[in-house]
Amino acid sequence: MDTEASMRPLTTPRSRALATEAVHAGRDDLAALGLHAPPIDLSTTYPSYDSRGEAERIDAFATTGARLDGPPVYARLDNPTTARFETALARLEGTASAVSFASGMAALTAVLLARASMGLRHVVAVRPLYGCSDHLLGAGLLGTEVTWTDPAGIAGAIRPDTGLVMVETPANPTLAEVDIRALAHSCGSVPLLVDNTFATPVLQRPVEHGARIVLHSATKYLGGHGDVMGGVVACDEEFAARLRQVRFATGGVLHPMAGYLLLRGLSTLPVRVRAASTSAAELARRLTADPRIARVHYPKVGGAMVSFEVYGDPHRVISAVRLITPAVSLGSVDSLIQHPASISHRIVDEGDRQAAGVGDRLLRMSVGLEDVEDLWADLCQALSDPPARTAAGIVPESLPAGR
């Protein structure tokens, strides 16, 4: 394989539909290389007999953060396989560049470090966010300071040292939505970061509404099969260059095998998201009419996530599902359900958690690709009250759920 050719920026074709881009982005050079499937480059180092030339290339990277021409010298600098995934994701999000990381939290960490390196350590953020994102900001682990506010208070919260405004929409786990365009206007010159993990570029492309940085936990919908971990930031090339420098220094690189699986996951992303969204919307409709449910959260933008508050014991629902998997994470081909107050948002202070709408009776479900009737049957039996015992201590056979 011509490694140097595979590392060159791929020529962006004329505007293509999202479904077409999902299949072909990051792969446009394969036919010219005599390949059909993208190759996996597992090299950690790359030979070169020109040490002076390598020194010049490393100096150039240290100065600019731009991708190297030719082999990447060392795997922390770049990798041809992960570069394909980055190219594809940038095209799907409509940005000039994308930079991948070992996880979504590694990606967010790199963004915060990149802004802090410019003396911009203050962050304005809107709750709710993913629990670990909330914790990373609030605990000051990276030397950052956060001001929490509602969307209307963003402009007033910005300071001279504000480096970032962060929002997640739809939010984890309440699925609350914000007007990205209005938020971007309130930010002024401060970049707006939108965590687009739940919606994916299939349902919304935040840069089209004024956001400048788009964050994904690629572990979720981009991978889509619950078997790969990664994170990615889509942005302009200037910020991407700084992120590459942070990635090189901190080592939070995406493994090539993960890059390969994520690129493969993108090819089916539109089909998976749309199919799962259809089922999620139907489940949200049925849950809304169910007397056992106090409240249902389903975003206007759509998507495959549904959250709902139960009148009964949410822990019993978690223990009673049989088809749906009781597990943290989301975005897989199979359906998952979890209790945010116990797991994904446990690390957030209880008062802050409650104020953000993450109550003790809230359940979050990631709808997969199973038949909607099978999912509904499992939810119904899990939501049903446990059968009463007779005087003889015998548990009578339970009746069908009915819906």
PDB file of N, CA and C in Angstrom, residues 131-227:
ATOM      1  N   GLY A 131     -22.718  13.086  32.873  1.00  0.00           N
ATOM      2  CA  GLY A 131     -22.240  13.198  34.236  1.00  0.00           C
ATOM      3  C   GLY A 131     -20.743  13.406  34.365  1.00  0.00           C
ATOM      4  N   CYS A 132     -19.943  12.698  33.573  1.00  0.00           N
ATOM      5  CA  CYS A 132     -18.487  12.840  33.671  1.00  0.00           C
ATOM      6  C   CYS A 132     -18.019  14.163  33.075  1.00  0.00           C
ATOM      7  N   SER A 133     -18.725  14.681  32.078  1.00  0.00           N
ATOM      8  CA  SER A 133     -18.407  16.014  31.564  1.00  0.00           C
ATOM      9  C   SER A 133     -18.669  17.053  32.642  1.00  0.00           C
ATOM     10  N   ASP A 134     -19.799  16.916  33.327  1.00  0.00           N
ATOM     11  CA  ASP A 134     -20.160  17.806  34.425  1.00  0.00           C
ATOM     12  C   ASP A 134     -19.076  17.774  35.497  1.00  0.00           C
ATOM     13  N   HIS A 135     -18.639  16.565  35.851  1.00  0.00           N
ATOM     14  CA  HIS A 135     -17.639  16.394  36.899  1.00  0.00           C
ATOM     15  C   HIS A 135     -16.293  16.987  36.488  1.00  0.00           C
ATOM     16  N   LEU A 136     -15.878  16.752  35.247  1.00  0.00           N
ATOM     17  CA  LEU A 136     -14.588  17.271  34.772  1.00  0.00           C
ATOM     18  C   LEU A 136     -14.557  18.792  34.853  1.00  0.00           C
ATOM     19  N   LEU A 137     -15.666  19.430  34.483  1.00  0.00           N
ATOM     20  CA  LEU A 137     -15.738  20.887  34.562  1.00  0.00           C
ATOM     21  C   LEU A 137     -15.813  21.370  36.004  1.00  0.00           C
ATOM     22  N   GLY A 138     -16.679  20.781  36.775  1.00  0.00           N
ATOM     23  CA  GLY A 138     -16.941  21.266  38.130  1.00  0.00           C
ATOM     24  C   GLY A 138     -15.838  20.989  39.122  1.00  0.00           C
ATOM     25  N   ALA A 139     -15.117  19.872  38.941  1.00  0.00           N
ATOM     26  CA  ALA A 139     -14.078  19.500  39.905  1.00  0.00           C
ATOM     27  C   ALA A 139     -12.788  20.274  39.705  1.00  0.00           C
ATOM     28  N   GLY A 140     -12.670  20.967  38.577  1.00  0.00           N
ATOM     29  CA  GLY A 140     -11.458  21.743  38.325  1.00  0.00           C
ATOM     30  C   GLY A 140     -10.212  20.897  38.161  1.00  0.00           C
ATOM     31  N   LEU A 141     -10.367  19.671  37.705  1.00  0.00           N
ATOM     32  CA  LEU A 141      -9.238  18.744  37.585  1.00  0.00           C
ATOM     33  C   LEU A 141      -8.183  19.232  36.599  1.00  0.00           C
ATOM     34  N   LEU A 142      -8.591  20.043  35.637  1.00  0.00           N
ATOM     35  CA  LEU A 142      -7.664  20.560  34.633  1.00  0.00           C
ATOM     36  C   LEU A 142      -7.323  22.028  34.861  1.00  0.00           C
ATOM     37  N   GLY A 143      -7.691  22.538  36.030  1.00  0.00           N
ATOM     38  CA  GLY A 143      -7.419  23.943  36.324  1.00  0.00           C
ATOM     39  C   GLY A 143      -8.419  24.894  35.705  1.00  0.00           C
ATOM     40  N   THR A 144      -9.533  24.353  35.227  1.00  0.00           N
ATOM     41  CA  THR A 144     -10.561  25.203  34.644  1.00  0.00           C
ATOM     42  C   THR A 144     -11.548  25.653  35.720  1.00  0.00           C
ATOM     43  N   GLU A 145     -12.260  26.724  35.412  1.00  0.00           N
ATOM     44  CA  GLU A 145     -13.311  27.243  36.279  1.00  0.00           C
ATOM     45  C   GLU A 145     -14.587  27.289  35.456  1.00  0.00           C
ATOM     46  N   VAL A 146     -15.688  26.843  36.040  1.00  0.00           N
ATOM     47  CA  VAL A 146     -16.935  26.786  35.287  1.00  0.00           C
ATOM     48  C   VAL A 146     -17.993  27.672  35.926  1.00  0.00           C
ATOM     49  N   THR A 147     -18.780  28.323  35.083  1.00  0.00           N
ATOM     50  CA  THR A 147     -19.985  29.027  35.513  1.00  0.00           C
ATOM     51  C   THR A 147     -21.165  28.312  34.886  1.00  0.00           C
ATOM     52  N   TRP A 148     -22.037  27.786  35.734  1.00  0.00           N
ATOM     53  CA  TRP A 148     -23.235  27.109  35.248  1.00  0.00           C
ATOM     54  C   TRP A 148     -24.351  28.133  35.081  1.00  0.00           C
ATOM     55  N   THR A 149     -25.072  28.037  33.999  1.00  0.00           N
ATOM     56  CA  THR A 149     -26.144  28.988  33.743  1.00  0.00           C
ATOM     57  C   THR A 149     -27.199  28.350  32.864  1.00  0.00           C
ATOM     58  N   ASP A 150     -28.345  29.002  32.760  1.00  0.00           N
ATOM     59  CA  ASP A 150     -29.328  28.558  31.789  1.00  0.00           C
ATOM     60  C   ASP A 150     -29.030  29.274  30.469  1.00  0.00           C
ATOM     61  N   PRO A 151     -29.641  28.849  29.372  1.00  0.00           N
ATOM     62  CA  PRO A 151     -29.320  29.454  28.076  1.00  0.00           C
ATOM     63  C   PRO A 151     -29.470  30.969  28.051  1.00  0.00           C
ATOM     64  N   ALA A 152     -30.453  31.498  28.763  1.00  0.00           N
ATOM     65  CA  ALA A 152     -30.682  32.942  28.747  1.00  0.00           C
ATOM     66  C   ALA A 152     -29.573  33.718  29.448  1.00  0.00           C
ATOM     67  N   GLY A 153     -28.781  33.038  30.286  1.00  0.00           N
ATOM     68  CA  GLY A 153     -27.766  33.737  31.053  1.00  0.00           C
ATOM     69  C   GLY A 153     -26.365  33.655  30.479  1.00  0.00           C
ATOM     70  N   ILE A 154     -26.235  33.085  29.287  1.00  0.00           N
ATOM     71  CA  ILE A 154     -24.895  32.864  28.732  1.00  0.00           C
ATOM     72  C   ILE A 154     -24.151  34.171  28.491  1.00  0.00           C
ATOM     73  N   ALA A 155     -24.774  35.109  27.826  1.00  0.00           N
ATOM     74  CA  ALA A 155     -24.084  36.368  27.505  1.00  0.00           C
ATOM     75  C   ALA A 155     -23.571  37.054  28.766  1.00  0.00           C
ATOM     76  N   GLY A 156     -24.358  37.047  29.826  1.00  0.00           N
ATOM     77  CA  GLY A 156     -23.957  37.703  31.064  1.00  0.00           C
ATOM     78  C   GLY A 156     -22.883  36.956  31.828  1.00  0.00           C
ATOM     79  N   ALA A 157     -22.700  35.659  31.534  1.00  0.00           N
ATOM     80  CA  ALA A 157     -21.711  34.855  32.255  1.00  0.00           C
ATOM     81  C   ALA A 157     -20.326  34.900  31.618  1.00  0.00           C
ATOM     82  N   ILE A 158     -20.237  35.411  30.409  1.00  0.00           N
ATOM     83  CA  ILE A 158     -18.959  35.421  29.690  1.00  0.00           C
ATOM     84  C   ILE A 158     -18.031  36.485  30.270  1.00  0.00           C
ATOM     85  N   ARG A 159     -16.754  36.080  30.459  1.00  0.00           N
ATOM     86  CA  ARG A 159     -15.728  36.955  31.003  1.00  0.00           C
ATOM     87  C   ARG A 159     -14.584  37.099  30.001  1.00  0.00           C
ATOM     88  N   PRO A 160     -13.632  37.977  30.242  1.00  0.00           N
ATOM     89  CA  PRO A 160     -12.492  38.103  29.325  1.00  0.00           C
ATOM     90  C   PRO A 160     -11.679  36.824  29.187  1.00  0.00           C
ATOM     91  N   ASP A 161     -11.683  35.976  30.243  1.00  0.00           N
ATOM     92  CA  ASP A 161     -10.910  34.739  30.188  1.00  0.00           C
ATOM     93  C   ASP A 161     -11.768  33.522  29.847  1.00  0.00           C
ATOM     94  N   THR A 162     -12.983  33.758  29.345  1.00  0.00           N
ATOM     95  CA  THR A 162     -13.842  32.640  28.939  1.00  0.00           C
ATOM     96  C   THR A 162     -13.336  32.061  27.625  1.00  0.00           C
ATOM     97  N   GLY A 163     -13.047  30.766  27.644  1.00  0.00           N
ATOM     98  CA  GLY A 163     -12.513  30.117  26.445  1.00  0.00           C
ATOM     99  C   GLY A 163     -13.509  29.273  25.718  1.00  0.00           C
ATOM    100  N   LEU A 164     -14.660  29.026  26.360  1.00  0.00           N
ATOM    101  CA  LEU A 164     -15.581  28.051  25.776  1.00  0.00           C
ATOM    102  C   LEU A 164     -16.958  28.192  26.403  1.00  0.00           C
ATOM    103  N   VAL A 165     -17.984  28.007  25.590  1.00  0.00           N
ATOM    104  CA  VAL A 165     -19.344  27.800  26.079  1.00  0.00           C
ATOM    105  C   VAL A 165     -19.733  26.388  25.658  1.00  0.00           C
ATOM    106  N   MET A 166     -20.217  25.590  26.605  1.00  0.00           N
ATOM    107  CA  MET A 166     -20.516  24.189  26.315  1.00  0.00           C
ATOM    108  C   MET A 166     -21.970  23.858  26.598  1.00  0.00           C
ATOM    109  N   VAL A 167     -22.563  23.133  25.670  1.00  0.00           N
ATOM    110  CA  VAL A 167     -23.942  22.675  25.822  1.00  0.00           C
ATOM    111  C   VAL A 167     -24.072  21.314  25.164  1.00  0.00           C
ATOM    112  N   GLU A 168     -24.988  20.529  25.652  1.00  0.00           N
ATOM    113  CA  GLU A 168     -25.305  19.233  25.053  1.00  0.00           C
ATOM    114  C   GLU A 168     -26.779  19.262  24.662  1.00  0.00           C
ATOM    115  N   THR A 169     -27.058  19.024  23.404  1.00  0.00           N
ATOM    116  CA  THR A 169     -28.451  19.071  22.942  1.00  0.00           C
ATOM    117  C   THR A 169     -28.705  18.056  21.827  1.00  0.00           C
ATOM    118  N   PRO A 170     -29.657  17.152  22.001  1.00  0.00           N
ATOM    119  CA  PRO A 170     -30.423  16.878  23.212  1.00  0.00           C
ATOM    120  C   PRO A 170     -29.503  16.465  24.369  1.00  0.00           C
ATOM    121  N   ALA A 171     -29.903  16.863  25.572  1.00  0.00           N
ATOM    122  CA  ALA A 171     -29.039  16.688  26.731  1.00  0.00           C
ATOM    123  C   ALA A 171     -29.171  15.289  27.328  1.00  0.00           C
ATOM    124  N   ASN A 172     -28.114  14.873  27.946  1.00  0.00           N
ATOM    125  CA  ASN A 172     -28.060  13.584  28.631  1.00  0.00           C
ATOM    126  C   ASN A 172     -28.322  13.815  30.114  1.00  0.00           C
ATOM    127  N   PRO A 173     -29.373  13.230  30.722  1.00  0.00           N
ATOM    128  CA  PRO A 173     -30.270  12.230  30.169  1.00  0.00           C
ATOM    129  C   PRO A 173     -31.688  12.733  29.931  1.00  0.00           C
ATOM    130  N   THR A 174     -31.948  14.023  30.148  1.00  0.00           N
ATOM    131  CA  THR A 174     -33.325  14.514  30.098  1.00  0.00           C
ATOM    132  C   THR A 174     -33.808  14.800  28.687  1.00  0.00           C
ATOM    133  N   LEU A 175     -32.875  14.812  27.729  1.00  0.00           N
ATOM    134  CA  LEU A 175     -33.182  15.093  26.325  1.00  0.00           C
ATOM    135  C   LEU A 175     -33.680  16.521  26.114  1.00  0.00           C
ATOM    136  N   ALA A 176     -33.367  17.402  27.070  1.00  0.00           N
ATOM    137  CA  ALA A 176     -33.698  18.820  26.905  1.00  0.00           C
ATOM    138  C   ALA A 176     -32.951  19.380  25.702  1.00  0.00           C
ATOM    139  N   GLU A 177     -33.613  20.302  24.980  1.00  0.00           N
ATOM    140  CA  GLU A 177     -33.014  20.887  23.780  1.00  0.00           C
ATOM    141  C   GLU A 177     -32.844  22.389  23.950  1.00  0.00           C
ATOM    142  N   VAL A 178     -31.841  22.924  23.281  1.00  0.00           N
ATOM    143  CA  VAL A 178     -31.632  24.363  23.257  1.00  0.00           C
ATOM    144  C   VAL A 178     -31.543  24.821  21.809  1.00  0.00           C
ATOM    145  N   ASP A 179     -31.778  26.102  21.609  1.00  0.00           N
ATOM    146  CA  ASP A 179     -31.676  26.711  20.285  1.00  0.00           C
ATOM    147  C   ASP A 179     -30.199  27.031  20.030  1.00  0.00           C
ATOM    148  N   ILE A 180     -29.547  26.217  19.206  1.00  0.00           N
ATOM    149  CA  ILE A 180     -28.111  26.380  18.973  1.00  0.00           C
ATOM    150  C   ILE A 180     -27.800  27.733  18.351  1.00  0.00           C
ATOM    151  N   ARG A 181     -28.601  28.161  17.410  1.00  0.00           N
ATOM    152  CA  ARG A 181     -28.344  29.431  16.737  1.00  0.00           C
ATOM    153  C   ARG A 181     -28.428  30.598  17.724  1.00  0.00           C
ATOM    154  N   ALA A 182     -29.424  30.573  18.591  1.00  0.00           N
ATOM    155  CA  ALA A 182     -29.557  31.640  19.588  1.00  0.00           C
ATOM    156  C   ALA A 182     -28.390  31.616  20.565  1.00  0.00           C
ATOM    157  N   LEU A 183     -27.973  30.416  20.964  1.00  0.00           N
ATOM    158  CA  LEU A 183     -26.836  30.295  21.872  1.00  0.00           C
ATOM    159  C   LEU A 183     -25.563  30.820  21.230  1.00  0.00           C
ATOM    160  N   ALA A 184     -25.341  30.461  19.979  1.00  0.00           N
ATOM    161  CA  ALA A 184     -24.141  30.908  19.277  1.00  0.00           C
ATOM    162  C   ALA A 184     -24.100  32.435  19.211  1.00  0.00           C
ATOM    163  N   HIS A 185     -25.262  33.055  19.022  1.00  0.00           N
ATOM    164  CA  HIS A 185     -25.331  34.520  18.985  1.00  0.00           C
ATOM    165  C   HIS A 185     -24.967  35.097  20.348  1.00  0.00           C
ATOM    166  N   SER A 186     -25.436  34.447  21.415  1.00  0.00           N
ATOM    167  CA  SER A 186     -25.139  34.924  22.774  1.00  0.00           C
ATOM    168  C   SER A 186     -23.661  34.797  23.111  1.00  0.00           C
ATOM    169  N   CYS A 187     -22.967  33.855  22.449  1.00  0.00           N
ATOM    170  CA  CYS A 187     -21.550  33.611  22.753  1.00  0.00           C
ATOM    171  C   CYS A 187     -20.637  34.705  22.222  1.00  0.00           C
ATOM    172  N   GLY A 188     -21.090  35.446  21.225  1.00  0.00           N
ATOM    173  CA  GLY A 188     -20.227  36.454  20.621  1.00  0.00           C
ATOM    174  C   GLY A 188     -19.011  35.808  19.986  1.00  0.00           C
ATOM    175  N   SER A 189     -17.815  36.228  20.400  1.00  0.00           N
ATOM    176  CA  SER A 189     -16.585  35.685  19.822  1.00  0.00           C
ATOM    177  C   SER A 189     -16.095  34.421  20.518  1.00  0.00           C
ATOM    178  N   VAL A 190     -16.748  34.034  21.611  1.00  0.00           N
ATOM    179  CA  VAL A 190     -16.347  32.822  22.330  1.00  0.00           C
ATOM    180  C   VAL A 190     -16.905  31.603  21.609  1.00  0.00           C
ATOM    181  N   PRO A 191     -16.081  30.589  21.336  1.00  0.00           N
ATOM    182  CA  PRO A 191     -16.585  29.428  20.598  1.00  0.00           C
ATOM    183  C   PRO A 191     -17.619  28.633  21.385  1.00  0.00           C
ATOM    184  N   LEU A 192     -18.668  28.240  20.698  1.00  0.00           N
ATOM    185  CA  LEU A 192     -19.695  27.377  21.274  1.00  0.00           C
ATOM    186  C   LEU A 192     -19.370  25.928  20.923  1.00  0.00           C
ATOM    187  N   LEU A 193     -19.249  25.098  21.954  1.00  0.00           N
ATOM    188  CA  LEU A 193     -19.070  23.655  21.773  1.00  0.00           C
ATOM    189  C   LEU A 193     -20.405  22.974  21.995  1.00  0.00           C
ATOM    190  N   VAL A 194     -20.831  22.162  21.033  1.00  0.00           N
ATOM    191  CA  VAL A 194     -22.056  21.385  21.159  1.00  0.00           C
ATOM    192  C   VAL A 194     -21.696  19.907  21.194  1.00  0.00           C
ATOM    193  N   ASP A 195     -22.090  19.243  22.270  1.00  0.00           N
ATOM    194  CA  ASP A 195     -21.975  17.785  22.317  1.00  0.00           C
ATOM    195  C   ASP A 195     -23.123  17.217  21.496  1.00  0.00           C
ATOM    196  N   ASN A 196     -22.786  16.628  20.365  1.00  0.00           N
ATOM    197  CA  ASN A 196     -23.786  16.146  19.409  1.00  0.00           C
ATOM    198  C   ASN A 196     -23.915  14.626  19.432  1.00  0.00           C
ATOM    199  N   THR A 197     -23.512  14.019  20.548  1.00  0.00           N
ATOM    200  CA  THR A 197     -23.495  12.560  20.637  1.00  0.00           C
ATOM    201  C   THR A 197     -24.872  11.958  20.410  1.00  0.00           C
ATOM    202  N   PHE A 198     -25.913  12.536  21.030  1.00  0.00           N
ATOM    203  CA  PHE A 198     -27.252  11.951  20.935  1.00  0.00           C
ATOM    204  C   PHE A 198     -27.873  12.137  19.554  1.00  0.00           C
ATOM    205  N   ALA A 199     -27.710  13.306  18.971  1.00  0.00           N
ATOM    206  CA  ALA A 199     -28.385  13.585  17.695  1.00  0.00           C
ATOM    207  C   ALA A 199     -27.623  13.014  16.512  1.00  0.00           C
ATOM    208  N   THR A 200     -26.288  13.068  16.552  1.00  0.00           N
ATOM    209  CA  THR A 200     -25.420  12.688  15.436  1.00  0.00           C
ATOM    210  C   THR A 200     -25.662  13.645  14.263  1.00  0.00           C
ATOM    211  N   PRO A 201     -24.747  13.683  13.292  1.00  0.00           N
ATOM    212  CA  PRO A 201     -24.977  14.551  12.131  1.00  0.00           C
ATOM    213  C   PRO A 201     -26.155  14.126  11.264  1.00  0.00           C
ATOM    214  N   VAL A 202     -26.728  12.966  11.555  1.00  0.00           N
ATOM    215  CA  VAL A 202     -27.922  12.543  10.820  1.00  0.00           C
ATOM    216  C   VAL A 202     -29.101  13.453  11.145  1.00  0.00           C
ATOM    217  N   LEU A 203     -29.202  13.899  12.395  1.00  0.00           N
ATOM    218  CA  LEU A 203     -30.350  14.693  12.836  1.00  0.00           C
ATOM    219  C   LEU A 203     -30.048  16.179  12.970  1.00  0.00           C
ATOM    220  N   GLN A 204     -28.791  16.537  13.236  1.00  0.00           N
ATOM    221  CA  GLN A 204     -28.444  17.962  13.306  1.00  0.00           C
ATOM    222  C   GLN A 204     -26.948  18.145  13.088  1.00  0.00           C
ATOM    223  N   ARG A 205     -26.598  19.252  12.447  1.00  0.00           N
ATOM    224  CA  ARG A 205     -25.193  19.604  12.230  1.00  0.00           C
ATOM    225  C   ARG A 205     -24.988  20.974  12.871  1.00  0.00           C
ATOM    226  N   PRO A 206     -24.494  20.988  14.100  1.00  0.00           N
ATOM    227  CA  PRO A 206     -24.435  22.233  14.878  1.00  0.00           C
ATOM    228  C   PRO A 206     -23.690  23.378  14.208  1.00  0.00           C
ATOM    229  N   VAL A 207     -22.667  23.090  13.384  1.00  0.00           N
ATOM    230  CA  VAL A 207     -21.927  24.199  12.757  1.00  0.00           C
ATOM    231  C   VAL A 207     -22.810  24.977  11.796  1.00  0.00           C
ATOM    232  N   GLU A 208     -23.842  24.346  11.261  1.00  0.00           N
ATOM    233  CA  GLU A 208     -24.759  25.054  10.372  1.00  0.00           C
ATOM    234  C   GLU A 208     -25.600  26.075  11.131  1.00  0.00           C
ATOM    235  N   HIS A 209     -25.594  25.981  12.460  1.00  0.00           N
ATOM    236  CA  HIS A 209     -26.364  26.903  13.296  1.00  0.00           C
ATOM    237  C   HIS A 209     -25.471  27.816  14.126  1.00  0.00           C
ATOM    238  N   GLY A 210     -24.177  27.825  13.825  1.00  0.00           N
ATOM    239  CA  GLY A 210     -23.296  28.769  14.489  1.00  0.00           C
ATOM    240  C   GLY A 210     -22.312  28.195  15.483  1.00  0.00           C
ATOM    241  N   ALA A 211     -22.431  26.906  15.832  1.00  0.00           N
ATOM    242  CA  ALA A 211     -21.445  26.293  16.725  1.00  0.00           C
ATOM    243  C   ALA A 211     -20.101  26.211  16.012  1.00  0.00           C
ATOM    244  N   ARG A 212     -19.019  26.280  16.775  1.00  0.00           N
ATOM    245  CA  ARG A 212     -17.686  26.209  16.175  1.00  0.00           C
ATOM    246  C   ARG A 212     -16.948  24.927  16.499  1.00  0.00           C
ATOM    247  N   ILE A 213     -17.402  24.221  17.527  1.00  0.00           N
ATOM    248  CA  ILE A 213     -16.773  22.956  17.922  1.00  0.00           C
ATOM    249  C   ILE A 213     -17.881  21.936  18.170  1.00  0.00           C
ATOM    250  N   VAL A 214     -17.716  20.735  17.620  1.00  0.00           N
ATOM    251  CA  VAL A 214     -18.702  19.672  17.799  1.00  0.00           C
ATOM    252  C   VAL A 214     -17.995  18.469  18.417  1.00  0.00           C
ATOM    253  N   LEU A 215     -18.533  17.997  19.519  1.00  0.00           N
ATOM    254  CA  LEU A 215     -17.939  16.888  20.267  1.00  0.00           C
ATOM    255  C   LEU A 215     -18.806  15.639  20.134  1.00  0.00           C
ATOM    256  N   HIS A 216     -18.151  14.497  19.987  1.00  0.00           N
ATOM    257  CA  HIS A 216     -18.853  13.206  19.986  1.00  0.00           C
ATOM    258  C   HIS A 216     -18.148  12.217  20.888  1.00  0.00           C
ATOM    259  N   SER A 217     -18.916  11.514  21.707  1.00  0.00           N
ATOM    260  CA  SER A 217     -18.430  10.242  22.221  1.00  0.00           C
ATOM    261  C   SER A 217     -18.670   9.252  21.092  1.00  0.00           C
ATOM    262  N   ALA A 218     -17.606   8.941  20.340  1.00  0.00           N
ATOM    263  CA  ALA A 218     -17.741   8.050  19.180  1.00  0.00           C
ATOM    264  C   ALA A 218     -18.082   6.630  19.601  1.00  0.00           C
ATOM    265  N   THR A 219     -17.908   6.334  20.880  1.00  0.00           N
ATOM    266  CA  THR A 219     -18.271   5.042  21.453  1.00  0.00           C
ATOM    267  C   THR A 219     -19.733   4.719  21.191  1.00  0.00           C
ATOM    268  N   LYS A 220     -20.558   5.761  21.067  1.00  0.00           N
ATOM    269  CA  LYS A 220     -21.999   5.574  21.002  1.00  0.00           C
ATOM    270  C   LYS A 220     -22.471   5.321  19.562  1.00  0.00           C
ATOM    271  N   TYR A 221     -23.191   6.258  18.963  1.00  0.00           N
ATOM    272  CA  TYR A 221     -23.813   6.004  17.659  1.00  0.00           C
ATOM    273  C   TYR A 221     -22.817   5.875  16.515  1.00  0.00           C
ATOM    274  N   LEU A 222     -21.689   6.582  16.582  1.00  0.00           N
ATOM    275  CA  LEU A 222     -20.756   6.525  15.467  1.00  0.00           C
ATOM    276  C   LEU A 222     -20.208   5.113  15.310  1.00  0.00           C
ATOM    277  N   GLY A 223     -19.859   4.475  16.424  1.00  0.00           N
ATOM    278  CA  GLY A 223     -19.460   3.072  16.380  1.00  0.00           C
ATOM    279  C   GLY A 223     -20.667   2.176  16.167  1.00  0.00           C
ATOM    280  N   GLY A 224     -21.653   2.329  17.031  1.00  0.00           N
ATOM    281  CA  GLY A 224     -22.959   1.724  16.809  1.00  0.00           C
ATOM    282  C   GLY A 224     -23.145   0.282  17.202  1.00  0.00           C
ATOM    283  N   HIS A 225     -22.095  -0.386  17.674  1.00  0.00           N
ATOM    284  CA  HIS A 225     -22.252  -1.806  17.979  1.00  0.00           C
ATOM    285  C   HIS A 225     -21.746  -2.170  19.379  1.00  0.00           C
ATOM    286  N   GLY A 226     -21.455  -1.173  20.199  1.00  0.00           N
ATOM    287  CA  GLY A 226     -21.058  -1.441  21.576  1.00  0.00           C
ATOM    288  C   GLY A 226     -19.730  -2.153  21.712  1.00  0.00           C
ATOM    289  N   ASP A 227     -18.843  -2.030  20.691  1.00  0.00           N
ATOM    290  CA  ASP A 227     -17.590  -2.781  20.750  1.00  0.00           C
ATOM    291  C   ASP A 227     -16.356  -1.930  20.460  1.00  0.00           C
TER     292      ASP A 227
END
